[in-house]
mmCIF file of N, CA and C in Angstrom:
data_model
loop_
_atom_site.group_PDB
_atom_site.id
_atom_site.type_symbol
_atom_site.label_atom_id
_atom_site.label_comp_id
_atom_site.label_asym_id
_atom_site.label_seq_id
_atom_site.Cartn_x
_atom_site.Cartn_y
_atom_site.Cartn_z
ATOM 1 N N MET A 1 -139.323 90.395 0.371
ATOM 2 C CA MET A 1 -138.007 90.087 -0.133
ATOM 3 C C MET A 1 -137.286 91.365 -0.559
ATOM 4 N N CYS A 2 -137.972 92.260 -1.284
ATOM 5 C CA CYS A 2 -137.345 93.499 -1.738
ATOM 6 C C CYS A 2 -136.980 94.402 -0.565
ATOM 7 N N VAL A 3 -137.830 94.462 0.439
ATOM 8 C CA VAL A 3 -137.570 95.304 1.605
ATOM 9 C C VAL A 3 -136.317 94.816 2.323
ATOM 10 N N CYS A 4 -136.202 93.505 2.481
ATOM 11 C CA CYS A 4 -135.046 92.919 3.158
ATOM 12 C C CYS A 4 -133.766 93.185 2.354
ATOM 13 N N ALA A 5 -133.813 92.992 1.055
ATOM 14 C CA ALA A 5 -132.644 93.232 0.203
ATOM 15 C C ALA A 5 -132.256 94.705 0.233
ATOM 16 N N GLY A 6 -133.247 95.591 0.226
ATOM 17 C CA GLY A 6 -132.966 97.023 0.299
ATOM 18 C C GLY A 6 -132.314 97.407 1.613
ATOM 19 N N TYR A 7 -132.786 96.810 2.709
ATOM 20 C CA TYR A 7 -132.205 97.074 4.026
ATOM 21 C C TYR A 7 -130.753 96.612 4.083
ATOM 22 N N ILE A 8 -130.486 95.416 3.567
ATOM 23 C CA ILE A 8 -129.114 94.894 3.544
ATOM 24 C C ILE A 8 -128.230 95.802 2.704
ATOM 25 N N TYR A 9 -128.725 96.262 1.571
ATOM 26 C CA TYR A 9 -127.962 97.152 0.704
ATOM 27 C C TYR A 9 -127.636 98.459 1.425
ATOM 28 N N VAL A 10 -128.598 99.069 2.083
ATOM 29 C CA VAL A 10 -128.391 100.341 2.783
ATOM 30 C C VAL A 10 -127.416 100.161 3.941
ATOM 31 N N VAL A 11 -127.590 99.130 4.740
ATOM 32 C CA VAL A 11 -126.701 98.886 5.878
ATOM 33 C C VAL A 11 -125.282 98.621 5.394
ATOM 34 N N THR A 12 -125.127 97.837 4.336
ATOM 35 C CA THR A 12 -123.807 97.546 3.788
ATOM 36 C C THR A 12 -123.150 98.811 3.277
ATOM 37 N N CYS A 13 -123.886 99.654 2.585
ATOM 38 C CA CYS A 13 -123.326 100.910 2.078
ATOM 39 C C CYS A 13 -122.886 101.823 3.221
ATOM 40 N N ILE A 14 -123.679 101.882 4.276
ATOM 41 C CA ILE A 14 -123.313 102.713 5.425
ATOM 42 C C ILE A 14 -122.024 102.196 6.047
ATOM 43 N N ILE A 15 -121.889 100.890 6.184
ATOM 44 C CA ILE A 15 -120.672 100.310 6.757
ATOM 45 C C ILE A 15 -119.481 100.600 5.866
ATOM 46 N N ILE A 16 -119.639 100.497 4.573
ATOM 47 C CA ILE A 16 -118.536 100.773 3.652
ATOM 48 C C ILE A 16 -118.149 102.241 3.713
ATOM 49 N N VAL A 17 -119.116 103.136 3.727
ATOM 50 C CA VAL A 17 -118.843 104.570 3.717
ATOM 51 C C VAL A 17 -118.195 105.030 5.019
ATOM 52 N N GLN A 18 -118.570 104.455 6.152
ATOM 53 C CA GLN A 18 -118.027 104.933 7.418
ATOM 54 C C GLN A 18 -116.538 104.631 7.554
ATOM 55 N N GLY A 19 -115.981 103.779 6.713
ATOM 56 C CA GLY A 19 -114.557 103.489 6.767
ATOM 57 C C GLY A 19 -113.739 104.199 5.717
ATOM 58 N N CYS A 20 -114.374 104.950 4.821
ATOM 59 C CA CYS A 20 -113.645 105.590 3.718
ATOM 60 C C CYS A 20 -112.693 106.684 4.187
ATOM 61 N N GLY A 21 -113.168 107.567 5.044
ATOM 62 C CA GLY A 21 -112.325 108.673 5.522
ATOM 63 C C GLY A 21 -111.091 108.191 6.265
ATOM 64 N N PRO A 22 -111.257 107.339 7.279
ATOM 65 C CA PRO A 22 -110.083 106.843 8.002
ATOM 66 C C PRO A 22 -109.122 106.051 7.113
ATOM 67 N N THR A 23 -109.640 105.328 6.134
ATOM 68 C CA THR A 23 -108.778 104.569 5.230
ATOM 69 C C THR A 23 -107.955 105.506 4.364
ATOM 70 N N ALA A 24 -108.552 106.599 3.910
ATOM 71 C CA ALA A 24 -107.820 107.579 3.106
ATOM 72 C C ALA A 24 -106.734 108.262 3.939
ATOM 73 N N VAL A 25 -107.052 108.595 5.183
ATOM 74 C CA VAL A 25 -106.057 109.215 6.068
ATOM 75 C C VAL A 25 -104.904 108.253 6.313
ATOM 76 N N ARG A 26 -105.208 106.982 6.551
ATOM 77 C CA ARG A 26 -104.170 105.983 6.773
ATOM 78 C C ARG A 26 -103.267 105.867 5.547
ATOM 79 N N ALA A 27 -103.858 105.860 4.365
ATOM 80 C CA ALA A 27 -103.070 105.762 3.132
ATOM 81 C C ALA A 27 -102.129 106.952 2.981
ATOM 82 N N MET A 28 -102.604 108.143 3.340
ATOM 83 C CA MET A 28 -101.739 109.331 3.262
ATOM 84 C C MET A 28 -100.569 109.228 4.233
ATOM 85 N N VAL A 29 -100.848 108.800 5.460
ATOM 86 C CA VAL A 29 -99.797 108.673 6.473
ATOM 87 C C VAL A 29 -98.768 107.625 6.051
ATOM 88 N N VAL A 30 -99.240 106.480 5.575
ATOM 89 C CA VAL A 30 -98.329 105.402 5.162
ATOM 90 C C VAL A 30 -97.461 105.850 3.991
ATOM 91 N N ASN A 31 -98.059 106.454 2.976
ATOM 92 C CA ASN A 31 -97.276 106.890 1.818
ATOM 93 C C ASN A 31 -96.256 107.957 2.184
ATOM 94 N N ALA A 32 -96.666 108.923 2.979
ATOM 95 C CA ALA A 32 -95.734 109.989 3.365
ATOM 96 C C ALA A 32 -94.571 109.430 4.185
ATOM 97 N N ALA A 33 -94.880 108.587 5.154
ATOM 98 C CA ALA A 33 -93.831 108.025 6.002
ATOM 99 C C ALA A 33 -92.896 107.120 5.209
ATOM 100 N N GLN A 34 -93.464 106.309 4.353
ATOM 101 C CA GLN A 34 -92.654 105.350 3.615
ATOM 102 C C GLN A 34 -91.738 106.027 2.600
ATOM 103 N N LEU A 35 -92.266 106.937 1.824
ATOM 104 C CA LEU A 35 -91.458 107.595 0.802
ATOM 105 C C LEU A 35 -90.354 108.450 1.415
ATOM 106 N N ALA A 36 -90.699 109.226 2.416
ATOM 107 C CA ALA A 36 -89.707 110.112 3.035
ATOM 108 C C ALA A 36 -88.648 109.325 3.793
ATOM 109 N N SER A 37 -89.059 108.312 4.546
ATOM 110 C CA SER A 37 -88.087 107.586 5.360
ATOM 111 C C SER A 37 -87.163 106.717 4.509
ATOM 112 N N TYR A 38 -87.645 106.170 3.417
ATOM 113 C CA TYR A 38 -86.772 105.365 2.549
ATOM 114 C C TYR A 38 -85.680 106.228 1.939
ATOM 115 N N SER A 39 -86.055 107.365 1.395
ATOM 116 C CA SER A 39 -85.071 108.254 0.771
ATOM 117 C C SER A 39 -84.040 108.738 1.790
ATOM 118 N N GLN A 40 -84.520 109.122 2.955
ATOM 119 C CA GLN A 40 -83.609 109.617 3.999
ATOM 120 C C GLN A 40 -82.693 108.506 4.499
ATOM 121 N N ALA A 41 -83.232 107.310 4.711
ATOM 122 C CA ALA A 41 -82.416 106.187 5.185
ATOM 123 C C ALA A 41 -81.352 105.823 4.156
ATOM 124 N N LYS A 42 -81.724 105.803 2.897
ATOM 125 C CA LYS A 42 -80.760 105.471 1.843
ATOM 126 C C LYS A 42 -79.649 106.515 1.772
ATOM 127 N N GLN A 43 -80.015 107.789 1.872
ATOM 128 C CA GLN A 43 -79.006 108.854 1.868
ATOM 129 C C GLN A 43 -78.044 108.705 3.035
ATOM 130 N N MET A 44 -78.580 108.438 4.222
ATOM 131 C CA MET A 44 -77.738 108.297 5.410
ATOM 132 C C MET A 44 -76.829 107.066 5.308
ATOM 133 N N LEU A 45 -77.345 105.962 4.780
ATOM 134 C CA LEU A 45 -76.530 104.764 4.627
ATOM 135 C C LEU A 45 -75.403 104.985 3.629
ATOM 136 N N LEU A 46 -75.685 105.641 2.521
ATOM 137 C CA LEU A 46 -74.639 105.914 1.530
ATOM 138 C C LEU A 46 -73.603 106.899 2.055
ATOM 139 N N ALA A 47 -74.031 107.835 2.888
ATOM 140 C CA ALA A 47 -73.097 108.811 3.460
ATOM 141 C C ALA A 47 -72.214 108.199 4.548
ATOM 142 N N SER A 48 -72.602 107.050 5.088
ATOM 143 C CA SER A 48 -71.843 106.448 6.188
ATOM 144 C C SER A 48 -70.586 105.722 5.715
ATOM 145 N N ASP A 49 -70.379 105.542 4.441
ATOM 146 C CA ASP A 49 -69.226 104.839 3.849
ATOM 147 C C ASP A 49 -69.184 103.353 4.202
ATOM 148 N N HIS A 50 -70.242 102.807 4.796
ATOM 149 C CA HIS A 50 -70.330 101.379 5.055
ATOM 150 C C HIS A 50 -71.127 100.674 3.962
ATOM 151 N N PHE A 51 -71.819 101.446 3.134
ATOM 152 C CA PHE A 51 -72.687 100.882 2.102
ATOM 153 C C PHE A 51 -72.366 101.497 0.753
ATOM 154 N N GLU A 52 -72.510 100.685 -0.289
ATOM 155 C CA GLU A 52 -72.482 101.170 -1.662
ATOM 156 C C GLU A 52 -73.923 101.110 -2.179
ATOM 157 N N ASP A 53 -74.166 101.690 -3.344
ATOM 158 C CA ASP A 53 -75.519 101.677 -3.903
ATOM 159 C C ASP A 53 -75.782 100.313 -4.551
ATOM 160 N N ASN A 54 -76.100 99.326 -3.699
ATOM 161 C CA ASN A 54 -76.374 97.973 -4.177
ATOM 162 C C ASN A 54 -77.558 97.396 -3.400
ATOM 163 N N ILE A 55 -77.800 96.106 -3.566
ATOM 164 C CA ILE A 55 -78.969 95.469 -2.952
ATOM 165 C C ILE A 55 -78.904 95.516 -1.427
ATOM 166 N N LYS A 56 -77.726 95.445 -0.866
ATOM 167 C CA LYS A 56 -77.574 95.514 0.593
ATOM 168 C C LYS A 56 -78.056 96.862 1.134
ATOM 169 N N CYS A 57 -77.700 97.924 0.442
ATOM 170 C CA CYS A 57 -78.131 99.268 0.839
ATOM 171 C C CYS A 57 -79.652 99.413 0.701
ATOM 172 N N HIS A 58 -80.197 98.951 -0.414
ATOM 173 C CA HIS A 58 -81.639 99.067 -0.641
ATOM 174 C C HIS A 58 -82.431 98.241 0.370
ATOM 175 N N PHE A 59 -81.945 97.033 0.673
ATOM 176 C CA PHE A 59 -82.622 96.185 1.648
ATOM 177 C C PHE A 59 -82.615 96.824 3.032
ATOM 178 N N THR A 60 -81.467 97.337 3.456
ATOM 179 C CA THR A 60 -81.364 97.968 4.778
ATOM 180 C C THR A 60 -82.232 99.222 4.854
ATOM 181 N N ALA A 61 -82.207 100.034 3.808
ATOM 182 C CA ALA A 61 -83.056 101.235 3.772
ATOM 183 C C ALA A 61 -84.538 100.859 3.807
ATOM 184 N N SER A 62 -84.896 99.775 3.131
ATOM 185 C CA SER A 62 -86.290 99.317 3.139
ATOM 186 C C SER A 62 -86.710 98.833 4.521
ATOM 187 N N MET A 63 -85.836 98.147 5.219
ATOM 188 C CA MET A 63 -86.152 97.680 6.573
ATOM 189 C C MET A 63 -86.346 98.868 7.525
ATOM 190 N N ILE A 64 -85.465 99.854 7.429
ATOM 191 C CA ILE A 64 -85.594 101.060 8.261
ATOM 192 C C ILE A 64 -86.902 101.776 7.935
ATOM 193 N N SER A 65 -87.183 101.914 6.648
ATOM 194 C CA SER A 65 -88.413 102.584 6.206
ATOM 195 C C SER A 65 -89.656 101.834 6.670
ATOM 196 N N GLY A 66 -89.625 100.518 6.603
ATOM 197 C CA GLY A 66 -90.756 99.715 7.054
ATOM 198 C C GLY A 66 -91.036 99.894 8.534
ATOM 199 N N PHE A 67 -89.972 99.950 9.337
ATOM 200 C CA PHE A 67 -90.143 100.163 10.777
ATOM 201 C C PHE A 67 -90.761 101.531 11.061
ATOM 202 N N ILE A 68 -90.226 102.561 10.429
ATOM 203 C CA ILE A 68 -90.731 103.923 10.643
ATOM 204 C C ILE A 68 -92.182 104.036 10.171
ATOM 205 N N THR A 69 -92.490 103.432 9.039
ATOM 206 C CA THR A 69 -93.861 103.462 8.523
ATOM 207 C C THR A 69 -94.826 102.759 9.465
ATOM 208 N N THR A 70 -94.398 101.639 10.027
ATOM 209 C CA THR A 70 -95.247 100.906 10.972
ATOM 210 C C THR A 70 -95.520 101.732 12.213
ATOM 211 N N VAL A 71 -94.491 102.361 12.749
ATOM 212 C CA VAL A 71 -94.648 103.189 13.951
ATOM 213 C C VAL A 71 -95.564 104.383 13.662
ATOM 214 N N ALA A 72 -95.421 104.986 12.489
ATOM 215 C CA ALA A 72 -96.238 106.155 12.143
ATOM 216 C C ALA A 72 -97.696 105.793 11.883
ATOM 217 N N SER A 73 -97.937 104.610 11.296
ATOM 218 C CA SER A 73 -99.312 104.273 10.905
ATOM 219 C C SER A 73 -100.089 103.529 11.981
ATOM 220 N N LEU A 74 -99.439 103.026 13.008
ATOM 221 C CA LEU A 74 -100.145 102.240 14.023
ATOM 222 C C LEU A 74 -101.272 103.001 14.718
ATOM 223 N N PRO A 75 -101.069 104.237 15.199
ATOM 224 C CA PRO A 75 -102.197 104.951 15.828
ATOM 225 C C PRO A 75 -103.354 105.200 14.858
ATOM 226 N N VAL A 76 -103.029 105.464 13.597
ATOM 227 C CA VAL A 76 -104.073 105.696 12.599
ATOM 228 C C VAL A 76 -104.823 104.392 12.321
ATOM 229 N N ASP A 77 -104.096 103.270 12.290
ATOM 230 C CA ASP A 77 -104.740 101.972 12.085
ATOM 231 C C ASP A 77 -105.713 101.647 13.209
ATOM 232 N N ILE A 78 -105.330 101.942 14.434
ATOM 233 C CA ILE A 78 -106.204 101.666 15.577
ATOM 234 C C ILE A 78 -107.481 102.497 15.482
ATOM 235 N N ALA A 79 -107.342 103.789 15.195
ATOM 236 C CA ALA A 79 -108.523 104.658 15.060
ATOM 237 C C ALA A 79 -109.401 104.199 13.900
ATOM 238 N N LYS A 80 -108.783 103.837 12.776
ATOM 239 C CA LYS A 80 -109.533 103.378 11.600
ATOM 240 C C LYS A 80 -110.330 102.116 11.920
ATOM 241 N N THR A 81 -109.707 101.170 12.590
ATOM 242 C CA THR A 81 -110.385 99.924 12.933
ATOM 243 C C THR A 81 -111.539 100.163 13.895
ATOM 244 N N ARG A 82 -111.333 101.044 14.860
ATOM 245 C CA ARG A 82 -112.416 101.341 15.811
ATOM 246 C C ARG A 82 -113.597 102.009 15.125
ATOM 247 N N ILE A 83 -113.327 102.906 14.202
ATOM 248 C CA ILE A 83 -114.417 103.579 13.482
ATOM 249 C C ILE A 83 -115.153 102.594 12.592
ATOM 250 N N GLN A 84 -114.422 101.710 11.917
ATOM 251 C CA GLN A 84 -115.069 100.747 11.035
ATOM 252 C C GLN A 84 -115.887 99.713 11.803
ATOM 253 N N ASN A 85 -115.488 99.407 13.025
ATOM 254 C CA ASN A 85 -116.195 98.398 13.816
ATOM 255 C C ASN A 85 -117.164 98.982 14.834
ATOM 256 N N MET A 86 -117.380 100.300 14.817
ATOM 257 C CA MET A 86 -118.234 100.911 15.836
ATOM 258 C C MET A 86 -119.687 100.463 15.702
ATOM 259 N N LYS A 87 -120.355 100.475 16.819
ATOM 260 C CA LYS A 87 -121.760 100.083 16.884
ATOM 261 C C LYS A 87 -122.618 101.324 17.094
ATOM 262 N N MET A 88 -123.868 101.195 16.760
ATOM 263 C CA MET A 88 -124.829 102.265 17.012
ATOM 264 C C MET A 88 -125.403 102.072 18.415
ATOM 265 N N ILE A 89 -125.346 103.097 19.248
ATOM 266 C CA ILE A 89 -125.889 103.052 20.600
ATOM 267 C C ILE A 89 -127.047 104.037 20.668
ATOM 268 N N ASP A 90 -128.241 103.536 20.885
ATOM 269 C CA ASP A 90 -129.461 104.353 20.913
ATOM 270 C C ASP A 90 -129.610 105.193 19.647
ATOM 271 N N GLY A 91 -129.278 104.614 18.513
ATOM 272 C CA GLY A 91 -129.419 105.299 17.236
ATOM 273 C C GLY A 91 -128.310 106.283 16.921
ATOM 274 N N LYS A 92 -127.305 106.379 17.785
ATOM 275 C CA LYS A 92 -126.179 107.287 17.552
ATOM 276 C C LYS A 92 -124.900 106.469 17.444
ATOM 277 N N PRO A 93 -123.974 106.920 16.602
ATOM 278 C CA PRO A 93 -122.716 106.179 16.481
ATOM 279 C C PRO A 93 -121.906 106.249 17.779
ATOM 280 N N GLU A 94 -121.132 105.205 18.017
ATOM 281 C CA GLU A 94 -120.320 105.118 19.237
ATOM 282 C C GLU A 94 -119.255 106.214 19.270
ATOM 283 N N TYR A 95 -118.691 106.555 18.128
ATOM 284 C CA TYR A 95 -117.655 107.588 18.033
ATOM 285 C C TYR A 95 -118.152 108.727 17.146
ATOM 286 N N LYS A 96 -117.762 109.956 17.488
ATOM 287 C CA LYS A 96 -118.154 111.118 16.688
ATOM 288 C C LYS A 96 -117.085 111.447 15.669
ATOM 289 N N GLY A 97 -115.862 111.012 15.891
ATOM 290 C CA GLY A 97 -114.755 111.249 14.986
ATOM 291 C C GLY A 97 -113.568 110.418 15.447
ATOM 292 N N THR A 98 -112.404 110.689 14.890
ATOM 293 C CA THR A 98 -111.238 109.907 15.234
ATOM 294 C C THR A 98 -110.695 110.252 16.622
ATOM 295 N N LEU A 99 -110.967 111.455 17.116
ATOM 296 C CA LEU A 99 -110.425 111.868 18.403
ATOM 297 C C LEU A 99 -111.466 111.989 19.501
ATOM 298 N N VAL A 100 -112.752 112.028 19.136
ATOM 299 C CA VAL A 100 -113.828 112.258 20.105
ATOM 300 C C VAL A 100 -114.645 110.983 20.255
ATOM 301 N N ARG A 101 -114.933 110.621 21.474
ATOM 302 C CA ARG A 101 -115.755 109.437 21.711
ATOM 303 C C ARG A 101 -117.184 109.809 21.953
#
């Protein structure tokens, strides 16, 4: 019983750890894209004289920012998911990193 529980614990920890790096990279990409694109979109909307600083401007800037963030984070999400779901082939991981198979 202890051997089985120890094996499950070790395997679970390995699975959790193998996703930490890609998850941190994804978080950095999402935060950078979202913060920068929202501020820039809001500035551009206010400069266009079609918007005032109200809920309409904030909503439109948020929609633009959400689109840009999605486009920026999609490749990172795909790599992160592949790394987290990779299998061991002959005792070696399927992927060596985010760019190398």
